PDB file of C-alpha atoms in Angstrom:
ATOM      1  CA  MET A 500       0.000   0.000   0.000  1.00 49.00           C
ATOM      2  CA  THR A 501       1.393   3.359  -1.007  1.00 51.00           C
ATOM      3  CA  SER A 502       1.325   5.960   1.724  1.00 52.00           C
ATOM      4  CA  ALA A 503      -0.072   9.418   0.987  1.00 48.00           C
ATOM      5  CA  PRO A 504       2.537  12.094   0.393  1.00 47.00           C
ATOM      6  CA  THR A 505       3.362  14.259   3.370  1.00 43.00           C
ATOM      7  CA  PRO A 506       1.963  17.742   2.794  1.00 47.00           C
ATOM      8  CA  GLY A 507       4.530  20.508   2.627  1.00 47.00           C
ATOM      9  CA  PRO A 508       4.482  23.622   4.800  1.00 60.00           C
ATOM     10  CA  ALA A 509       1.588  25.997   4.263  1.00 78.00           C
ATOM     11  CA  LEU A 510       2.289  28.925   2.008  1.00 91.00           C
ATOM     12  CA  PRO A 511       2.712  32.212   3.892  1.00 95.00           C
ATOM     13  CA  ALA A 512      -0.273  34.497   4.196  1.00 97.00           C
ATOM     14  CA  VAL A 513       0.397  37.876   2.567  1.00 97.00           C
ATOM     15  CA  LEU A 514      -0.975  41.115   3.991  1.00 98.00           C
ATOM     16  CA  PHE A 515      -0.865  44.442   2.165  1.00 98.00           C
ATOM     17  CA  ASP A 516      -1.117  48.117   2.945  1.00 98.00           C
ATOM     18  CA  ALA A 517      -3.453  50.073   0.618  1.00 97.00           C
ATOM     19  CA  ALA A 518      -2.452  53.645  -0.284  1.00 93.00           C
ATOM     20  CA  ASP A 519       0.794  53.965  -2.260  1.00 92.00           C
ATOM     21  CA  THR A 520       1.116  50.172  -2.098  1.00 97.00           C
ATOM     22  CA  LEU A 521      -1.834  48.856  -4.118  1.00 98.00           C
ATOM     23  CA  VAL A 522      -3.734  52.042  -4.982  1.00 98.00           C
ATOM     24  CA  GLU A 523      -2.698  55.589  -5.799  1.00 95.00           C
ATOM     25  CA  LEU A 524      -4.380  58.965  -5.959  1.00 94.00           C
ATOM     26  CA  VAL A 525      -4.219  60.527  -9.444  1.00 93.00           C
ATOM     27  CA  PRO A 526      -2.606  62.955  -9.437  1.00 90.00           C
ATOM     28  CA  ALA A 527      -0.808  62.162  -6.195  1.00 89.00           C
ATOM     29  CA  ILE A 528      -0.811  64.775  -3.441  1.00 89.00           C
ATOM     30  CA  PRO A 529       2.638  66.253  -4.283  1.00 88.00           C
ATOM     31  CA  GLU A 530       1.593  66.782  -7.906  1.00 87.00           C
ATOM     32  CA  LEU A 531      -1.911  67.863  -6.914  1.00 88.00           C
ATOM     33  CA  LEU A 532      -0.638  70.621  -4.621  1.00 87.00           C
ATOM     34  CA  SER A 533       1.762  71.931  -7.264  1.00 84.00           C
ATOM     35  CA  THR A 534      -0.704  72.195 -10.151  1.00 75.00           C
ATOM     36  CA  ALA A 535      -1.545  75.314 -12.105  1.00 57.00           C
ATOM     37  CA  TRP A 536      -4.982  75.866 -10.551  1.00 56.00           C
ATOM     38  CA  LEU A 537      -3.205  77.165  -7.446  1.00 58.00           C
ATOM     39  CA  GLY A 538      -2.049  80.152  -9.472  1.00 58.00           C
ATOM     40  CA  ARG A 539       1.121  80.913 -11.355  1.00 55.00           C
ATOM     41  CA  ASP A 540       2.750  82.459  -8.308  1.00 55.00           C
ATOM     42  CA  GLY A 541       1.147  80.185  -5.750  1.00 61.00           C
ATOM     43  CA  ALA A 542       1.952  76.637  -6.840  1.00 72.00           C
ATOM     44  CA  PRO A 543       5.013  75.321  -4.974  1.00 82.00           C
ATOM     45  CA  ASP A 544       7.595  72.967  -6.412  1.00 83.00           C
ATOM     46  CA  THR A 545       6.566  69.283  -6.309  1.00 86.00           C
ATOM     47  CA  THR A 546       9.729  68.360  -4.418  1.00 87.00           C
ATOM     48  CA  ALA A 547       8.984  71.003  -1.792  1.00 89.00           C
ATOM     49  CA  VAL A 548       5.463  69.620  -1.335  1.00 89.00           C
ATOM     50  CA  ARG A 549       6.767  66.077  -1.019  1.00 87.00           C
ATOM     51  CA  GLN A 550       9.266  67.147   1.645  1.00 88.00           C
ATOM     52  CA  ALA A 551       6.535  69.024   3.504  1.00 90.00           C
ATOM     53  CA  LEU A 552       4.306  65.936   3.461  1.00 88.00           C
ATOM     54  CA  TRP A 553       7.104  63.723   4.769  1.00 81.00           C
ATOM     55  CA  ALA A 554       7.779  66.228   7.567  1.00 86.00           C
ATOM     56  CA  ILE A 555       4.113  66.390   8.541  1.00 86.00           C
ATOM     57  CA  GLY A 556       3.883  62.611   8.480  1.00 76.00           C
ATOM     58  CA  SER A 557       6.981  62.207  10.631  1.00 72.00           C
ATOM     59  CA  GLU A 558       5.358  64.494  13.212  1.00 79.00           C
ATOM     60  CA  GLY A 559       2.284  62.261  13.317  1.00 73.00           C
ATOM     61  CA  ASP A 560      -0.011  64.945  11.909  1.00 79.00           C
ATOM     62  CA  TRP A 561      -1.511  62.984   9.009  1.00 82.00           C
ATOM     63  CA  PRO A 562      -5.337  63.254   9.119  1.00 86.00           C
ATOM     64  CA  ASP A 563      -7.076  60.796  11.426  1.00 81.00           C
ATOM     65  CA  ASP A 564     -10.046  58.612  10.548  1.00 80.00           C
ATOM     66  CA  GLU A 565     -13.224  60.667  10.513  1.00 83.00           C
ATOM     67  CA  PRO A 566     -16.647  59.164   9.728  1.00 80.00           C
ATOM     68  CA  ASP A 567     -18.466  62.498   9.386  1.00 87.00           C
ATOM     69  CA  PRO A 568     -18.043  63.798   5.785  1.00 90.00           C
ATOM     70  CA  GLU A 569     -18.102  67.497   6.708  1.00 93.00           C
ATOM     71  CA  ARG A 570     -15.547  67.134   9.485  1.00 93.00           C
ATOM     72  CA  ARG A 571     -13.449  64.905   7.213  1.00 93.00           C
ATOM     73  CA  LEU A 572     -13.390  67.604   4.532  1.00 95.00           C
ATOM     74  CA  ALA A 573     -12.463  70.271   7.092  1.00 95.00           C
ATOM     75  CA  MET A 574      -9.676  68.091   8.492  1.00 94.00           C
ATOM     76  CA  TRP A 575      -8.185  67.371   5.060  1.00 94.00           C
ATOM     77  CA  SER A 576      -8.515  71.023   4.066  1.00 94.00           C
ATOM     78  CA  ARG A 577      -6.455  72.027   7.100  1.00 93.00           C
ATOM     79  CA  PHE A 578      -3.918  69.348   6.228  1.00 93.00           C
ATOM     80  CA  CYS A 579      -3.578  70.556   2.634  1.00 92.00           C
ATOM     81  CA  ARG A 580      -3.319  74.170   3.755  1.00 91.00           C
ATOM     82  CA  GLU A 581      -0.489  73.301   6.150  1.00 92.00           C
ATOM     83  CA  ALA A 582       1.332  71.350   3.434  1.00 92.00           C
ATOM     84  CA  LEU A 583       1.013  74.297   1.052  1.00 90.00           C
ATOM     85  CA  ARG A 584       2.228  76.702   3.718  1.00 89.00           C
ATOM     86  CA  ARG A 585       5.299  74.608   4.499  1.00 91.00           C
ATOM     87  CA  ALA A 586       6.068  74.164   0.824  1.00 90.00           C
ATOM     88  CA  GLY A 587       5.949  77.912   0.217  1.00 85.00           C
ATOM     89  CA  GLY A 588       2.830  77.868  -1.942  1.00 81.00           C
ATOM     90  CA  ASN A 589      -0.559  79.528  -2.019  1.00 77.00           C
ATOM     91  CA  ALA A 590      -1.997  78.435   1.307  1.00 80.00           C
ATOM     92  CA  SER A 591      -5.457  79.895   0.733  1.00 84.00           C
ATOM     93  CA  ALA A 592      -8.503  78.184   2.202  1.00 88.00           C
ATOM     94  CA  GLU A 593     -10.002  77.899  -1.295  1.00 86.00           C
ATOM     95  CA  ALA A 594      -6.959  76.115  -2.738  1.00 85.00           C
ATOM     96  CA  ALA A 595      -6.738  73.782   0.261  1.00 89.00           C
ATOM     97  CA  GLU A 596     -10.402  72.787   0.050  1.00 91.00           C
ATOM     98  CA  HIS A 597     -10.123  72.223  -3.709  1.00 88.00           C
ATOM     99  CA  ALA A 598      -7.250  69.803  -3.064  1.00 90.00           C
ATOM    100  CA  ALA A 599      -9.070  68.109  -0.170  1.00 93.00           C
ATOM    101  CA  ARG A 600     -12.152  67.412  -2.298  1.00 94.00           C
ATOM    102  CA  HIS A 601      -9.932  65.756  -4.896  1.00 93.00           C
ATOM    103  CA  ILE A 602      -8.228  63.581  -2.268  1.00 94.00           C
ATOM    104  CA  LEU A 603     -11.567  62.495  -0.791  1.00 95.00           C
ATOM    105  CA  ASP A 604     -13.119  61.472  -4.124  1.00 96.00           C
ATOM    106  CA  PRO A 605     -12.893  57.646  -4.498  1.00 95.00           C
ATOM    107  CA  ALA A 606     -13.090  58.026  -8.277  1.00 95.00           C
ATOM    108  CA  ARG A 607      -9.676  59.749  -8.224  1.00 95.00           C
ATOM    109  CA  TYR A 608      -7.904  56.542  -7.196  1.00 97.00           C
ATOM    110  CA  ARG A 609      -6.582  53.727  -9.357  1.00 97.00           C
ATOM    111  CA  ALA A 610      -4.822  50.444  -8.760  1.00 98.00           C
ATOM    112  CA  TYR A 611      -1.155  50.301  -9.701  1.00 97.00           C
ATOM    113  CA  PRO A 612      -0.692  48.254 -12.889  1.00 97.00           C
ATOM    114  CA  ASP A 613       1.163  45.521 -10.984  1.00 97.00           C
ATOM    115  CA  ALA A 614      -1.366  45.248  -8.118  1.00 97.00           C
ATOM    116  CA  VAL A 615      -4.145  43.085  -9.564  1.00 97.00           C
ATOM    117  CA  PRO A 616      -1.788  40.682 -11.409  1.00 96.00           C
ATOM    118  CA  CYS A 617       0.219  40.189  -8.212  1.00 97.00           C
ATOM    119  CA  LEU A 618      -2.855  39.539  -6.062  1.00 97.00           C
ATOM    120  CA  ARG A 619      -4.307  37.120  -8.598  1.00 97.00           C
ATOM    121  CA  ALA A 620      -1.007  35.227  -8.824  1.00 96.00           C
ATOM    122  CA  LEU A 621      -0.806  34.956  -5.041  1.00 96.00           C
ATOM    123  CA  ARG A 622      -4.401  33.712  -4.807  1.00 96.00           C
ATOM    124  CA  ALA A 623      -3.847  31.202  -7.587  1.00 96.00           C
ATOM    125  CA  ALA A 624      -0.794  29.855  -5.766  1.00 95.00           C
ATOM    126  CA  GLY A 625      -2.797  29.401  -2.563  1.00 95.00           C
ATOM    127  CA  HIS A 626      -1.655  32.293  -0.365  1.00 96.00           C
ATOM    128  CA  PRO A 627      -4.299  33.694   2.023  1.00 97.00           C
ATOM    129  CA  LEU A 628      -4.544  37.462   1.460  1.00 98.00           C
ATOM    130  CA  ALA A 629      -5.500  40.416   3.630  1.00 98.00           C
ATOM    131  CA  LEU A 630      -5.584  44.185   3.348  1.00 98.00           C
ATOM    132  CA  VAL A 631      -4.621  46.185   6.440  1.00 98.00           C
ATOM    133  CA  SER A 632      -4.936  49.950   6.176  1.00 96.00           C
ATOM    134  CA  ASN A 633      -5.103  53.105   8.246  1.00 92.00           C
ATOM    135  CA  PHE A 634      -8.049  54.649   6.423  1.00 91.00           C
ATOM    136  CA  ASP A 635     -11.645  55.807   6.698  1.00 90.00           C
ATOM    137  CA  ARG A 636     -14.528  53.537   5.720  1.00 90.00           C
ATOM    138  CA  TRP A 637     -14.653  55.016   2.215  1.00 91.00           C
ATOM    139  CA  LEU A 638     -11.585  52.921   1.387  1.00 95.00           C
ATOM    140  CA  ARG A 639     -14.166  50.266   0.506  1.00 96.00           C
ATOM    141  CA  ASP A 640     -15.473  52.559  -2.247  1.00 96.00           C
ATOM    142  CA  ILE A 641     -11.919  52.834  -3.571  1.00 97.00           C
ATOM    143  CA  LEU A 642     -11.519  49.058  -3.521  1.00 97.00           C
ATOM    144  CA  ASP A 643     -14.794  48.637  -5.402  1.00 97.00           C
ATOM    145  CA  GLY A 644     -13.788  51.209  -8.000  1.00 96.00           C
ATOM    146  CA  THR A 645     -10.348  49.717  -8.594  1.00 96.00           C
ATOM    147  CA  GLY A 646     -11.462  46.082  -8.828  1.00 95.00           C
ATOM    148  CA  LEU A 647      -9.635  44.981  -5.675  1.00 97.00           C
ATOM    149  CA  THR A 648     -12.580  44.128  -3.424  1.00 93.00           C
ATOM    150  CA  GLY A 649     -12.891  40.439  -4.236  1.00 93.00           C
ATOM    151  CA  LEU A 650      -9.188  39.652  -4.102  1.00 97.00           C
ATOM    152  CA  PHE A 651      -8.796  39.520  -0.305  1.00 98.00           C
ATOM    153  CA  ASP A 652      -9.885  36.978   2.278  1.00 98.00           C
ATOM    154  CA  THR A 653     -10.290  39.782   4.788  1.00 98.00           C
ATOM    155  CA  VAL A 654     -10.063  43.582   4.817  1.00 98.00           C
ATOM    156  CA  VAL A 655      -9.067  45.318   8.054  1.00 98.00           C
ATOM    157  CA  ILE A 656      -9.565  49.097   8.101  1.00 96.00           C
ATOM    158  CA  SER A 657      -8.490  51.135  11.107  1.00 93.00           C
ATOM    159  CA  SER A 658     -11.672  53.216  11.289  1.00 90.00           C
ATOM    160  CA  GLU A 659     -13.794  50.052  11.402  1.00 94.00           C
ATOM    161  CA  VAL A 660     -11.836  48.121  14.027  1.00 95.00           C
ATOM    162  CA  GLY A 661     -10.567  50.959  16.226  1.00 93.00           C
ATOM    163  CA  LEU A 662      -6.928  49.945  15.823  1.00 95.00           C
ATOM    164  CA  GLU A 663      -4.130  51.596  13.848  1.00 93.00           C
ATOM    165  CA  LYS A 664      -0.727  50.744  12.453  1.00 94.00           C
ATOM    166  CA  PRO A 665       2.020  50.762  13.648  1.00 93.00           C
ATOM    167  CA  GLY A 666       0.358  49.294  16.735  1.00 96.00           C
ATOM    168  CA  PRO A 667       0.753  45.507  16.694  1.00 97.00           C
ATOM    169  CA  GLU A 668      -2.908  44.786  17.476  1.00 98.00           C
ATOM    170  CA  ILE A 669      -4.237  45.555  13.993  1.00 98.00           C
ATOM    171  CA  PHE A 670      -1.645  43.258  12.381  1.00 98.00           C
ATOM    172  CA  VAL A 671      -2.436  40.470  14.839  1.00 98.00           C
ATOM    173  CA  LEU A 672      -6.171  40.886  14.214  1.00 98.00           C
ATOM    174  CA  ALA A 673      -5.665  40.415  10.473  1.00 98.00           C
ATOM    175  CA  CYS A 674      -3.566  37.297  11.094  1.00 98.00           C
ATOM    176  CA  GLU A 675      -6.266  35.892  13.361  1.00 98.00           C
ATOM    177  CA  ARG A 676      -8.904  36.482  10.689  1.00 98.00           C
ATOM    178  CA  LEU A 677      -6.742  34.525   8.247  1.00 97.00           C
ATOM    179  CA  GLY A 678      -6.225  31.736  10.792  1.00 96.00           C
ATOM    180  CA  ARG A 679      -2.451  32.131  10.732  1.00 96.00           C
ATOM    181  CA  PRO A 680       0.109  33.034  13.407  1.00 96.00           C
ATOM    182  CA  PRO A 681       2.081  36.221  12.643  1.00 96.00           C
ATOM    183  CA  GLY A 682       5.233  34.195  12.031  1.00 95.00           C
ATOM    184  CA  GLU A 683       3.563  32.662   8.969  1.00 95.00           C
ATOM    185  CA  CYS A 684       2.595  36.023   7.484  1.00 96.00           C
ATOM    186  CA  VAL A 685       4.301  38.553   5.201  1.00 97.00           C
ATOM    187  CA  PHE A 686       3.348  42.228   5.312  1.00 97.00           C
ATOM    188  CA  VAL A 687       3.961  44.515   2.332  1.00 97.00           C
ATOM    189  CA  GLY A 688       3.800  48.288   2.707  1.00 96.00           C
ATOM    190  CA  ASP A 689       5.434  51.545   1.651  1.00 94.00           C
ATOM    191  CA  SER A 690       6.280  53.037   5.061  1.00 91.00           C
ATOM    192  CA  VAL A 691       9.305  52.017   7.111  1.00 92.00           C
ATOM    193  CA  VAL A 692       7.809  53.193  10.415  1.00 90.00           C
ATOM    194  CA  ILE A 693       4.095  52.458   9.935  1.00 92.00           C
ATOM    195  CA  ASP A 694       4.332  49.244   7.920  1.00 95.00           C
ATOM    196  CA  VAL A 695       7.747  47.629   8.252  1.00 96.00           C
ATOM    197  CA  GLU A 696       8.517  48.386  11.893  1.00 96.00           C
ATOM    198  CA  GLY A 697       4.900  47.908  12.956  1.00 96.00           C
ATOM    199  CA  ALA A 698       4.621  44.517  11.275  1.00 97.00           C
ATOM    200  CA  GLN A 699       7.968  43.440  12.645  1.00 96.00           C
ATOM    201  CA  ARG A 700       6.943  44.258  16.215  1.00 97.00           C
ATOM    202  CA  ALA A 701       3.804  42.184  15.693  1.00 98.00           C
ATOM    203  CA  GLY A 702       5.887  39.197  14.628  1.00 97.00           C
ATOM    204  CA  LEU A 703       5.222  39.295  10.873  1.00 97.00           C
ATOM    205  CA  HIS A 704       7.828  39.256   8.109  1.00 96.00           C
ATOM    206  CA  PRO A 705       7.768  42.783   6.619  1.00 96.00           C
ATOM    207  CA  VAL A 706       8.736  43.721   3.070  1.00 95.00           C
ATOM    208  CA  LEU A 707       9.179  47.380   2.106  1.00 95.00           C
ATOM    209  CA  LEU A 708       7.618  48.357  -1.224  1.00 96.00           C
ATOM    210  CA  ASP A 709       9.752  51.346  -2.222  1.00 94.00           C
ATOM    211  CA  ARG A 710       8.131  52.418  -5.506  1.00 92.00           C
ATOM    212  CA  TYR A 711       9.625  55.911  -5.459  1.00 85.00           C
ATOM    213  CA  ALA A 712      13.113  55.142  -4.114  1.00 87.00           C
ATOM    214  CA  ARG A 713      12.458  57.008  -0.890  1.00 84.00           C
ATOM    215  CA  PHE A 714      14.567  54.637   1.224  1.00 89.00           C
ATOM    216  CA  PRO A 715      17.754  53.743  -0.701  1.00 88.00           C
ATOM    217  CA  GLY A 716      19.596  52.932   2.515  1.00 90.00           C
ATOM    218  CA  PHE A 717      17.022  50.430   3.772  1.00 92.00           C
ATOM    219  CA  THR A 718      18.745  47.085   4.385  1.00 91.00           C
ATOM    220  CA  GLY A 719      15.774  44.795   5.022  1.00 91.00           C
ATOM    221  CA  PRO A 720      13.647  42.942   2.473  1.00 93.00           C
ATOM    222  CA  ARG A 721      12.730  45.531  -0.161  1.00 93.00           C
ATOM    223  CA  VAL A 722      11.050  45.533  -3.562  1.00 94.00           C
ATOM    224  CA  THR A 723      10.461  48.389  -5.984  1.00 94.00           C
ATOM    225  CA  THR A 724       7.555  46.728  -7.799  1.00 96.00           C
ATOM    226  CA  LEU A 725       5.098  43.888  -7.246  1.00 96.00           C
ATOM    227  CA  ASP A 726       6.077  42.282 -10.538  1.00 94.00           C
ATOM    228  CA  GLY A 727       7.471  38.876  -9.621  1.00 89.00           C
ATOM    229  CA  PHE A 728       6.590  39.253  -5.955  1.00 92.00           C
ATOM    230  CA  ALA A 729       4.398  36.120  -5.947  1.00 91.00           C
ATOM    231  CA  ALA A 730       7.489  33.953  -6.440  1.00 89.00           C
ATOM    232  CA  LEU A 731       9.416  35.908  -3.811  1.00 88.00           C
ATOM    233  CA  ALA A 732       6.661  35.418  -1.207  1.00 90.00           C
ATOM    234  CA  THR A 733       6.688  31.629  -1.391  1.00 87.00           C
ATOM    235  CA  HIS A 734       9.401  31.093   1.219  1.00 80.00           C
ATOM    236  CA  LEU A 735      10.104  32.648   4.608  1.00 80.00           C
ATOM    237  CA  PRO A 736      12.090  34.499   5.634  1.00 78.00           C
ATOM    238  CA  ILE A 737      12.493  36.685   2.566  1.00 78.00           C
ATOM    239  CA  PRO A 738      16.208  37.588   2.241  1.00 70.00           C
ATOM    240  CA  ALA A 739      17.185  41.047   3.452  1.00 73.00           C
ATOM    241  CA  GLY A 740      18.182  43.444   0.733  1.00 60.00           C
ATOM    242  CA  ARG A 741      16.266  41.489  -1.928  1.00 56.00           C
ATOM    243  CA  THR A 742      15.073  43.900  -4.604  1.00 52.00           C
ATOM    244  CA  ALA A 743      12.698  43.018  -7.419  1.00 51.00           C
ATOM    245  CA  GLN A 744      12.997  45.336 -10.423  1.00 46.00           C
TER     246      GLN A 744
END
């Protein structure tokens, strides 16, 4: 009698961040805040806006989750006005609100070209998939509009569960929903502090997705695109310094 083959180890579960990982605002905030509608003398340089956004983010002043649409618009308007001010641009209330309305419109978002093919390849290979994002509930409208909704086994949004990255609890919750311990899970995101360090503290295997070469000195597992990532995610741990082009 021939014995049944011994099953191999389960494939890692793969968890993803959303914004700037799988979906992007078009145009992105740095380009949005440096466009001509701000006025010939009022539109700051894109690089200056990007640096202002990074500074605001490092200070923890990125807008919080806000379920009320009017308060959400006011909060994002203040955020845009501060970014414009720091970048040396036209920090008028009108310009800031114009930008905020663009940011808050789900129709202004699109999936990166490599996102859906990567997710489909991972699903076809048998990897459990989750989305874990610091976002308001309208992220679900973005997922619907970009064709990503049906590609995850679970979606964990900070405003719905009352937990935020980089706190370990939101990562652990997603792992529990997938039925996997954190040590059997990969997390892919674009932020070193929020995604990589947060996931690592929770016991997951983080991979930095550095689409815009913001972190050239990062020495951990790092990719610049999701092309070919499905093959890279098959084995744990993913080698440090591994870069997919």
